[in-house]
Amino acid sequence: MRILIAAAGSRGDVAPYTGLGAALSRAGYDVALAATDAFAPLAHDAGLEFRSLPADTRGQGEVTGKRDLMRAAAAFITDLGQGFADAVDKGTDLLLLSTTTAPLGWHLTEATGTPSLGVYLQPTAPTGDFPPVVTGSRSLGRLANRATGRFALRMADRVYTQAVTQLRHRLALPPASPSEVRRRQEQANWPILHGFSTALVPRPSDWRPGLDIVGNWWPHHDPAERLPSELEDFLSAGPRPVLIGFGSMASGNGERLSEIAVQALHRAGLRGILQAGNAHLAADGDDVLTIGDIPHALLFPRLAAVVHHAGAGTSAAALRAGVPAVPVPVTADQPFWARRLATVGAATDPIPFRSLTAERLADSLHQVVKQQTHSRAAAQAAQHMATENGAGKAIKAIQQLTDG
């Protein structure tokens, strides 16, 4: 049986599907990953076939304003829609669609009859339990949370309008708006598996049937991989350090962020590791080391704390390692995850990216490392996550869907 996983966005939006894809391969499925070209090496390393989607997310780490974000998203989605139909061939038996690709994939399902399943990394269905992920706002009360949740989906649908019009025309389907097609999916209880932990987001009781939270899908990495010797030496040379990194965010802010990071570490009396990322953080000294990409699963358990942008994947990886965090959200769903980490006690209150100073970071670092409450909460969440088997539950759901 041939499965195509379609995902788009930054590294954190794609990498988890390499782990899910590898697990599906081991279960006997023939798996391809469709994503933008930057992620071809990730797919190949996980032993998956790669299909190219025609859009470019580079430079999106520089987008922080909501209006800029909507504009960049619409341009990205329109590019994506152009080649989406090319990625799905007649031999595909099942489409697994991410949050970003589902509003395009539904039309392929309609045109070809290929069954599909949602594999989301964010909760998008409206609920009274929390406000929509993309608004980053505090809870507004149950009624208002649901209303803003519905409004957020309407806003998202607007981003897809042009891409959907072109795609339906190309597939010889009658015209239909993104909102109309979304309503059809909801009425049919289209199944969506959510690849995050109930330690962070318990399943809302007001969700419709067909929406399940299964636990995280972890990015694939070679079990034989080891930490570089320079990093191993640094870790062994003193107390546990703090990692500071912003992933694919904060391009062009490297110099300022590196300075803030080093000053904050000195103020808090801590050793630190800077992860270069798209911001190109860099500093060196006896108590600071700069590194490139390292699998979270190898490094995080060795740390005292992580300062990060609160992307879904990094937030989960720190929690899985039982390590507390100082979240510095930049944009999109990051304020949501930052707040969830703080709510469960595994992180300090978020420091919005625009408000980051050496003083604020030092205070938060002092709090997160010296007070045991955050570490205890992170350890408790890690125990909960260890009982979840996101890939196993996804395989079971796929077997039920295809056998049924």
Tab-separated table of C-alpha atoms in Angstrom:
chain	number	residue	atom	x	y	z
A	1	MET	CA	0.000	0.000	0.000
A	2	ARG	CA	1.393	3.371	-1.049
A	3	ILE	CA	1.067	6.316	1.341
A	4	LEU	CA	1.917	9.925	0.508
A	5	ILE	CA	2.532	12.333	3.410
A	6	ALA	CA	2.196	15.949	2.272
A	7	ALA	CA	3.665	18.632	4.565
A	8	ALA	CA	4.786	22.217	4.088
A	9	GLY	CA	6.308	25.020	6.130
A	10	SER	CA	9.525	25.376	8.107
A	11	ARG	CA	11.676	22.492	9.387
A	12	GLY	CA	9.503	22.033	12.483
A	13	ASP	CA	6.436	21.616	10.224
A	14	VAL	CA	8.068	18.812	8.223
A	15	ALA	CA	10.647	16.940	10.361
A	16	PRO	CA	8.096	15.078	12.571
A	17	TYR	CA	6.724	13.348	9.453
A	18	THR	CA	10.114	11.732	8.806
A	19	GLY	CA	9.667	9.781	12.052
A	20	LEU	CA	6.045	8.921	11.249
A	21	GLY	CA	7.043	7.921	7.696
A	22	ALA	CA	9.899	5.707	8.927
A	23	ALA	CA	7.514	3.966	11.375
A	24	LEU	CA	5.000	3.376	8.563
A	25	SER	CA	7.808	1.942	6.390
A	26	ARG	CA	8.774	-0.462	9.172
A	27	ALA	CA	5.108	-1.498	9.372
A	28	GLY	CA	5.288	-2.545	5.701
A	29	TYR	CA	3.893	0.502	3.897
A	30	ASP	CA	5.511	2.148	0.884
A	31	VAL	CA	5.907	5.801	1.995
A	32	ALA	CA	6.724	9.011	0.136
A	33	LEU	CA	7.056	12.488	1.670
A	34	ALA	CA	5.997	15.494	-0.404
A	35	ALA	CA	7.570	18.728	0.834
A	36	THR	CA	9.601	21.660	-0.469
A	37	ASP	CA	13.075	20.851	-1.836
A	38	ALA	CA	14.979	21.957	1.285
A	39	PHE	CA	13.684	18.826	3.059
A	40	ALA	CA	14.753	16.213	0.487
A	41	PRO	CA	17.794	15.206	2.629
A	42	LEU	CA	15.570	14.679	5.715
A	43	ALA	CA	13.261	12.384	3.717
A	44	HIS	CA	16.141	10.394	2.207
A	45	ASP	CA	17.885	10.000	5.595
A	46	ALA	CA	14.655	8.458	6.933
A	47	GLY	CA	14.545	6.049	3.972
A	48	LEU	CA	11.509	7.713	2.378
A	49	GLU	CA	10.838	8.512	-1.250
A	50	PHE	CA	10.769	12.298	-1.792
A	51	ARG	CA	8.342	14.307	-3.958
A	52	SER	CA	8.990	17.989	-4.547
A	53	LEU	CA	6.392	20.666	-3.740
A	54	PRO	CA	7.009	24.009	-5.496
A	55	ALA	CA	7.216	26.684	-2.804
A	56	ASP	CA	9.949	28.307	-0.755
A	57	THR	CA	9.761	29.033	2.968
A	58	ARG	CA	13.206	30.588	3.232
A	59	GLY	CA	12.958	34.140	4.460
A	60	GLN	CA	9.688	33.449	6.286
A	61	GLY	CA	11.610	33.437	9.544
A	62	GLU	CA	11.905	37.220	9.073
A	63	VAL	CA	8.128	37.694	8.993
A	64	THR	CA	6.748	38.719	12.380
A	65	GLY	CA	3.744	41.052	11.824
A	66	LYS	CA	0.295	39.428	11.410
A	67	ARG	CA	-0.438	41.233	8.126
A	68	ASP	CA	2.984	40.308	6.700
A	69	LEU	CA	2.408	36.759	7.849
A	70	MET	CA	-0.963	36.541	6.024
A	71	ARG	CA	0.567	38.005	2.856
A	72	ALA	CA	3.585	35.658	2.939
A	73	ALA	CA	1.297	32.687	3.686
A	74	ALA	CA	-1.023	33.482	0.754
A	75	ALA	CA	1.926	33.722	-1.672
A	76	PHE	CA	3.391	30.473	-0.317
A	77	ILE	CA	0.042	28.611	-0.530
A	78	THR	CA	-0.613	29.801	-4.086
A	79	ASP	CA	2.813	28.458	-5.163
A	80	LEU	CA	2.095	25.253	-3.303
A	81	GLY	CA	-1.296	24.738	-4.960
A	82	GLN	CA	0.309	24.990	-8.422
A	83	GLY	CA	2.282	21.779	-8.083
A	84	PHE	CA	0.252	19.942	-5.498
A	85	ALA	CA	-1.604	17.843	-8.058
A	86	ASP	CA	1.724	16.758	-9.614
A	87	ALA	CA	2.926	15.196	-6.351
A	88	VAL	CA	-0.007	12.772	-6.179
A	89	ASP	CA	0.198	9.994	-8.762
A	90	LYS	CA	-2.381	7.345	-9.635
A	91	GLY	CA	-0.611	4.759	-7.488
A	92	THR	CA	-1.233	6.658	-4.223
A	93	ASP	CA	-3.580	4.651	-1.963
A	94	LEU	CA	-3.761	7.058	0.977
A	95	LEU	CA	-3.004	10.743	1.471
A	96	LEU	CA	-1.819	11.959	4.896
A	97	LEU	CA	-2.340	15.714	5.041
A	98	SER	CA	-0.762	18.259	7.396
A	99	THR	CA	-2.483	21.390	8.726
A	100	THR	CA	-1.075	23.401	5.803
A	101	THR	CA	-1.683	20.893	3.012
A	102	ALA	CA	-5.153	19.578	4.003
A	103	PRO	CA	-7.109	22.515	2.491
A	104	LEU	CA	-5.431	21.639	-0.856
A	105	GLY	CA	-5.459	17.850	-0.465
A	106	TRP	CA	-9.247	17.686	0.046
A	107	HIS	CA	-9.738	18.665	-3.604
A	108	LEU	CA	-7.443	15.857	-4.785
A	109	THR	CA	-9.437	13.413	-2.663
A	110	GLU	CA	-12.603	14.674	-4.327
A	111	ALA	CA	-11.148	14.464	-7.829
A	112	THR	CA	-9.372	11.101	-7.570
A	113	GLY	CA	-11.314	9.227	-4.870
A	114	THR	CA	-8.043	8.636	-2.964
A	115	PRO	CA	-8.852	8.374	0.763
A	116	SER	CA	-7.192	10.898	3.090
A	117	LEU	CA	-6.492	11.412	6.775
A	118	GLY	CA	-5.390	14.543	8.643
A	119	VAL	CA	-2.058	14.393	10.475
A	120	TYR	CA	-1.912	17.771	12.225
A	121	LEU	CA	0.783	19.221	14.479
A	122	GLN	CA	-1.540	21.945	15.838
A	123	PRO	CA	-5.105	21.884	17.177
A	124	THR	CA	-7.149	23.924	14.680
A	125	ALA	CA	-10.752	22.870	15.454
A	126	PRO	CA	-12.607	25.545	17.456
A	127	THR	CA	-13.049	24.776	21.161
A	128	GLY	CA	-14.117	26.531	24.325
A	129	ASP	CA	-10.996	25.214	26.106
A	130	PHE	CA	-8.535	27.654	24.528
A	131	PRO	CA	-8.398	30.447	21.930
A	132	PRO	CA	-7.240	29.628	18.375
A	133	VAL	CA	-3.582	28.686	18.104
A	134	VAL	CA	-2.773	31.419	15.573
A	135	THR	CA	-4.040	34.372	17.625
A	136	GLY	CA	-1.616	33.757	20.486
A	137	SER	CA	-4.107	35.432	22.832
A	138	ARG	CA	-5.077	34.467	26.357
A	139	SER	CA	-8.300	32.567	26.938
A	140	LEU	CA	-11.331	34.767	26.318
A	141	GLY	CA	-13.888	32.470	27.983
A	142	ARG	CA	-15.542	29.440	26.377
A	143	LEU	CA	-18.016	31.204	24.081
A	144	ALA	CA	-15.502	33.746	22.798
A	145	ASN	CA	-12.805	31.074	22.368
A	146	ARG	CA	-15.145	29.087	20.103
A	147	ALA	CA	-16.231	32.182	18.154
A	148	THR	CA	-12.648	33.348	17.561
A	149	GLY	CA	-11.751	29.749	16.637
A	150	ARG	CA	-14.354	29.793	13.854
A	151	PHE	CA	-13.190	33.264	12.757
A	152	ALA	CA	-9.557	32.065	12.608
A	153	LEU	CA	-10.574	29.222	10.260
A	154	ARG	CA	-12.407	31.698	8.012
A	155	MET	CA	-9.257	33.857	7.898
A	156	ALA	CA	-7.157	30.784	7.055
A	157	ASP	CA	-9.582	29.840	4.274
A	158	ARG	CA	-9.142	33.273	2.718
A	159	VAL	CA	-5.410	32.567	2.380
A	160	TYR	CA	-6.302	29.497	0.252
A	161	THR	CA	-8.870	31.132	-2.044
A	162	GLN	CA	-6.653	31.713	-5.086
A	163	ALA	CA	-4.829	28.374	-4.782
A	164	VAL	CA	-8.112	26.454	-4.413
A	165	THR	CA	-9.746	28.210	-7.396
A	166	GLN	CA	-6.785	27.306	-9.619
A	167	LEU	CA	-6.499	23.748	-8.292
A	168	ARG	CA	-10.227	22.943	-8.749
A	169	HIS	CA	-10.100	24.351	-12.278
A	170	ARG	CA	-7.094	22.190	-13.067
A	171	LEU	CA	-8.774	19.076	-11.596
A	172	ALA	CA	-11.980	19.815	-13.590
A	173	LEU	CA	-14.017	20.136	-10.378
A	174	PRO	CA	-16.984	22.514	-10.069
A	175	PRO	CA	-16.153	25.804	-8.291
A	176	ALA	CA	-16.324	25.690	-4.467
A	177	SER	CA	-14.882	28.014	-1.840
A	178	PRO	CA	-12.339	26.782	0.742
A	179	SER	CA	-14.905	27.371	3.537
A	180	GLU	CA	-17.546	25.322	1.708
A	181	VAL	CA	-15.172	22.371	1.278
A	182	ARG	CA	-14.022	22.620	4.922
A	183	ARG	CA	-17.690	22.463	6.058
A	184	ARG	CA	-18.207	19.305	4.010
A	185	GLN	CA	-15.179	17.672	5.654
A	186	GLU	CA	-16.420	18.592	9.127
A	187	GLN	CA	-19.934	17.301	8.440
A	188	ALA	CA	-18.441	14.003	7.236
A	189	ASN	CA	-16.334	13.821	10.455
A	190	TRP	CA	-13.163	13.674	8.348
A	191	PRO	CA	-10.615	11.985	10.649
A	192	ILE	CA	-7.684	14.030	11.986
A	193	LEU	CA	-4.871	12.628	14.133
A	194	HIS	CA	-3.037	15.287	16.139
A	195	GLY	CA	0.660	14.570	16.682
A	196	PHE	CA	1.219	16.278	20.023
A	197	SER	CA	0.946	15.227	23.649
A	198	THR	CA	-2.079	15.316	25.903
A	199	ALA	CA	0.443	16.414	28.572
A	200	LEU	CA	0.368	19.804	26.809
A	201	VAL	CA	-3.117	19.800	25.275
A	202	PRO	CA	-5.741	17.425	26.697
A	203	ARG	CA	-8.411	16.528	24.098
A	204	PRO	CA	-11.208	19.139	24.290
A	205	SER	CA	-14.537	17.532	25.242
A	206	ASP	CA	-16.412	19.775	22.776
A	207	TRP	CA	-14.512	18.502	19.716
A	208	ARG	CA	-16.505	16.570	17.116
A	209	PRO	CA	-15.985	12.814	16.624
A	210	GLY	CA	-13.007	11.936	14.417
A	211	LEU	CA	-10.578	14.356	16.098
A	212	ASP	CA	-7.952	12.443	18.115
A	213	ILE	CA	-4.738	13.377	19.926
A	214	VAL	CA	-2.275	10.492	19.604
A	215	GLY	CA	1.053	11.820	20.959
A	216	ASN	CA	4.111	13.208	19.193
A	217	TRP	CA	5.735	11.999	16.003
A	218	TRP	CA	9.441	12.479	16.603
A	219	PRO	CA	11.837	13.455	13.782
A	220	HIS	CA	13.825	10.487	12.492
A	221	HIS	CA	17.484	10.328	13.446
A	222	ASP	CA	20.068	7.582	12.993
A	223	PRO	CA	20.230	5.577	16.269
A	224	ALA	CA	23.993	5.224	15.738
A	225	GLU	CA	24.525	9.013	15.668
A	226	ARG	CA	26.613	10.494	18.496
A	227	LEU	CA	27.243	14.042	19.672
A	228	PRO	CA	30.345	15.702	18.117
A	229	SER	CA	33.431	15.277	20.346
A	230	GLU	CA	33.804	19.050	20.881
A	231	LEU	CA	30.231	19.224	22.231
A	232	GLU	CA	30.720	16.087	24.345
A	233	ASP	CA	33.885	17.641	25.848
A	234	PHE	CA	32.041	20.885	26.629
A	235	LEU	CA	29.172	19.035	28.333
A	236	SER	CA	31.635	17.063	30.462
A	237	ALA	CA	33.704	20.119	31.451
A	238	GLY	CA	31.312	21.594	34.024
A	239	PRO	CA	27.725	21.921	35.254
A	240	ARG	CA	24.868	21.279	32.808
A	241	PRO	CA	24.646	24.180	30.345
A	242	VAL	CA	21.625	26.024	28.948
A	243	LEU	CA	20.871	25.802	25.197
A	244	ILE	CA	19.745	29.003	23.463
A	245	GLY	CA	18.377	28.719	19.918
A	246	PHE	CA	15.595	30.069	17.707
A	247	GLY	CA	15.390	27.366	15.030
A	248	SER	CA	14.286	28.735	11.662
A	249	MET	CA	13.167	32.047	13.216
A	250	ALA	CA	14.853	35.445	13.699
A	251	SER	CA	16.905	35.693	10.472
A	252	GLY	CA	19.057	38.810	10.477
A	253	ASN	CA	18.990	39.165	14.283
A	254	GLY	CA	22.037	37.008	14.989
A	255	GLU	CA	24.431	39.645	16.296
A	256	ARG	CA	21.898	41.253	18.670
A	257	LEU	CA	20.589	37.893	19.939
A	258	SER	CA	24.099	36.488	20.472
A	259	GLU	CA	25.009	39.528	22.557
A	260	ILE	CA	21.797	39.238	24.631
A	261	ALA	CA	22.396	35.500	25.121
A	262	VAL	CA	25.994	35.858	26.333
A	263	GLN	CA	25.157	38.761	28.675
A	264	ALA	CA	22.202	36.851	30.143
A	265	LEU	CA	24.298	33.718	30.714
A	266	HIS	CA	26.985	35.760	32.494
A	267	ARG	CA	24.402	37.544	34.667
A	268	ALA	CA	22.794	34.236	35.634
A	269	GLY	CA	26.182	32.571	36.191
A	270	LEU	CA	25.464	29.761	33.729
A	271	ARG	CA	27.329	27.925	30.978
A	272	GLY	CA	25.625	28.058	27.597
A	273	ILE	CA	25.394	26.516	24.137
A	274	LEU	CA	24.207	28.716	21.256
A	275	GLN	CA	22.537	26.890	18.370
A	276	ALA	CA	23.286	28.887	15.221
A	277	GLY	CA	19.960	28.266	13.386
A	278	ASN	CA	18.640	30.706	10.781
A	279	ALA	CA	19.543	33.642	13.041
A	280	HIS	CA	23.237	32.576	12.874
A	281	LEU	CA	23.839	32.894	16.620
A	282	ALA	CA	27.560	32.777	17.408
A	283	ALA	CA	29.832	33.352	20.391
A	284	ASP	CA	32.779	31.616	21.958
A	285	GLY	CA	34.557	31.529	25.275
A	286	ASP	CA	35.300	29.136	28.104
A	287	ASP	CA	31.645	28.989	29.129
A	288	VAL	CA	29.941	29.309	25.724
A	289	LEU	CA	29.963	26.986	22.717
A	290	THR	CA	28.302	27.496	19.303
A	291	ILE	CA	26.843	24.464	17.501
A	292	GLY	CA	24.917	23.682	14.307
A	293	ASP	CA	22.070	21.168	13.867
A	294	ILE	CA	22.066	18.404	16.478
A	295	PRO	CA	19.148	15.984	17.060
A	296	HIS	CA	17.149	17.248	20.051
A	297	ALA	CA	16.816	13.690	21.371
A	298	LEU	CA	20.613	13.408	21.789
A	299	LEU	CA	21.320	16.824	23.309
A	300	PHE	CA	18.312	17.951	25.339
A	301	PRO	CA	18.543	15.340	28.154
A	302	ARG	CA	22.051	16.709	28.932
A	303	LEU	CA	20.901	20.317	29.548
A	304	ALA	CA	19.800	22.400	32.534
A	305	ALA	CA	17.235	24.345	30.465
A	306	VAL	CA	16.372	25.371	26.901
A	307	VAL	CA	15.673	28.908	25.676
A	308	HIS	CA	13.691	28.498	22.453
A	309	HIS	CA	11.133	30.074	20.096
A	310	ALA	CA	8.397	27.675	21.279
A	311	GLY	CA	7.784	25.948	17.964
A	312	ALA	CA	5.642	22.822	18.430
A	313	GLY	CA	8.561	20.409	17.849
A	314	THR	CA	11.139	22.123	20.061
A	315	SER	CA	8.578	22.635	22.849
A	316	ALA	CA	7.742	18.914	22.781
A	317	ALA	CA	11.384	17.808	22.548
A	318	ALA	CA	12.371	19.788	25.665
A	319	LEU	CA	9.381	18.379	27.545
A	320	ARG	CA	10.179	14.825	26.431
A	321	ALA	CA	13.703	15.272	27.851
A	322	GLY	CA	12.241	16.511	31.145
A	323	VAL	CA	14.065	19.828	30.723
A	324	PRO	CA	12.422	23.161	31.662
A	325	ALA	CA	12.237	26.024	29.186
A	326	VAL	CA	12.310	29.788	28.791
A	327	PRO	CA	10.015	30.331	25.768
A	328	VAL	CA	10.656	33.353	23.525
A	329	PRO	CA	7.853	33.073	20.930
A	330	VAL	CA	8.276	34.939	17.633
A	331	THR	CA	5.134	34.357	15.535
A	332	ALA	CA	2.333	32.015	14.338
A	333	ASP	CA	1.545	29.146	16.772
A	334	GLN	CA	4.569	29.816	19.007
A	335	PRO	CA	2.795	32.035	21.626
A	336	PHE	CA	0.238	29.214	22.016
A	337	TRP	CA	2.850	26.531	22.762
A	338	ALA	CA	4.796	28.940	24.996
A	339	ARG	CA	1.678	29.511	27.066
A	340	ARG	CA	0.881	25.770	27.252
A	341	LEU	CA	4.409	25.067	28.577
A	342	ALA	CA	4.004	27.774	31.232
A	343	THR	CA	0.502	26.498	32.124
A	344	VAL	CA	1.777	22.994	32.896
A	345	GLY	CA	4.627	24.555	34.927
A	346	ALA	CA	7.455	23.314	32.675
A	347	ALA	CA	8.466	26.836	31.587
A	348	THR	CA	8.687	30.378	32.876
A	349	ASP	CA	6.203	32.952	31.605
A	350	PRO	CA	6.940	33.587	27.910
A	351	ILE	CA	9.152	36.532	26.934
A	352	PRO	CA	7.744	37.895	23.631
A	353	PHE	CA	10.565	38.038	21.064
A	354	ARG	CA	10.261	41.808	20.623
A	355	SER	CA	10.597	42.319	24.400
A	356	LEU	CA	13.711	40.169	24.830
A	357	THR	CA	16.533	41.831	26.801
A	358	ALA	CA	19.584	40.424	28.571
A	359	GLU	CA	18.043	41.420	31.937
A	360	ARG	CA	14.717	39.642	31.312
A	361	LEU	CA	16.428	36.548	29.950
A	362	ALA	CA	18.869	36.403	32.894
A	363	ASP	CA	15.987	36.684	35.398
A	364	SER	CA	14.051	33.892	33.669
A	365	LEU	CA	17.155	31.692	33.414
A	366	HIS	CA	17.896	32.198	37.090
A	367	GLN	CA	14.307	31.242	37.914
A	368	VAL	CA	14.129	28.176	35.651
A	369	VAL	CA	17.476	26.693	36.681
A	370	LYS	CA	17.564	27.552	40.385
A	371	GLN	CA	13.921	26.819	41.261
A	372	GLN	CA	13.111	23.116	41.111
A	373	THR	CA	9.379	23.569	40.411
A	374	HIS	CA	9.853	23.933	36.638
A	375	SER	CA	12.184	20.914	36.461
A	376	ARG	CA	9.730	18.790	38.446
A	377	ALA	CA	6.827	19.767	36.163
A	378	ALA	CA	8.930	19.012	33.050
A	379	ALA	CA	9.922	15.605	34.486
A	380	GLN	CA	6.273	14.798	35.217
A	381	ALA	CA	5.255	15.724	31.650
A	382	ALA	CA	8.127	13.585	30.297
A	383	GLN	CA	6.771	10.562	32.221
A	384	HIS	CA	3.319	11.162	30.710
A	385	MET	CA	4.788	11.477	27.183
A	386	ALA	CA	6.721	8.229	27.601
A	387	THR	CA	3.387	6.386	27.841
A	388	GLU	CA	2.208	7.781	24.481
A	389	ASN	CA	3.036	6.124	21.170
A	390	GLY	CA	2.116	8.626	18.470
A	391	ALA	CA	3.443	6.613	15.528
A	392	GLY	CA	1.916	3.354	16.811
A	393	LYS	CA	-1.514	4.959	17.232
A	394	ALA	CA	-1.294	6.494	13.753
A	395	ILE	CA	-0.466	3.083	12.238
A	396	LYS	CA	-3.451	1.546	14.051
A	397	ALA	CA	-5.772	4.326	12.763
A	398	ILE	CA	-4.480	3.846	9.204
A	399	GLN	CA	-5.034	0.080	9.415
A	400	GLN	CA	-8.618	0.636	10.601
A	401	LEU	CA	-9.260	3.165	7.845
A	402	THR	CA	-7.881	0.965	5.070
A	403	ASP	CA	-9.371	-2.284	6.360
A	404	GLY	CA	-12.764	-0.585	6.806
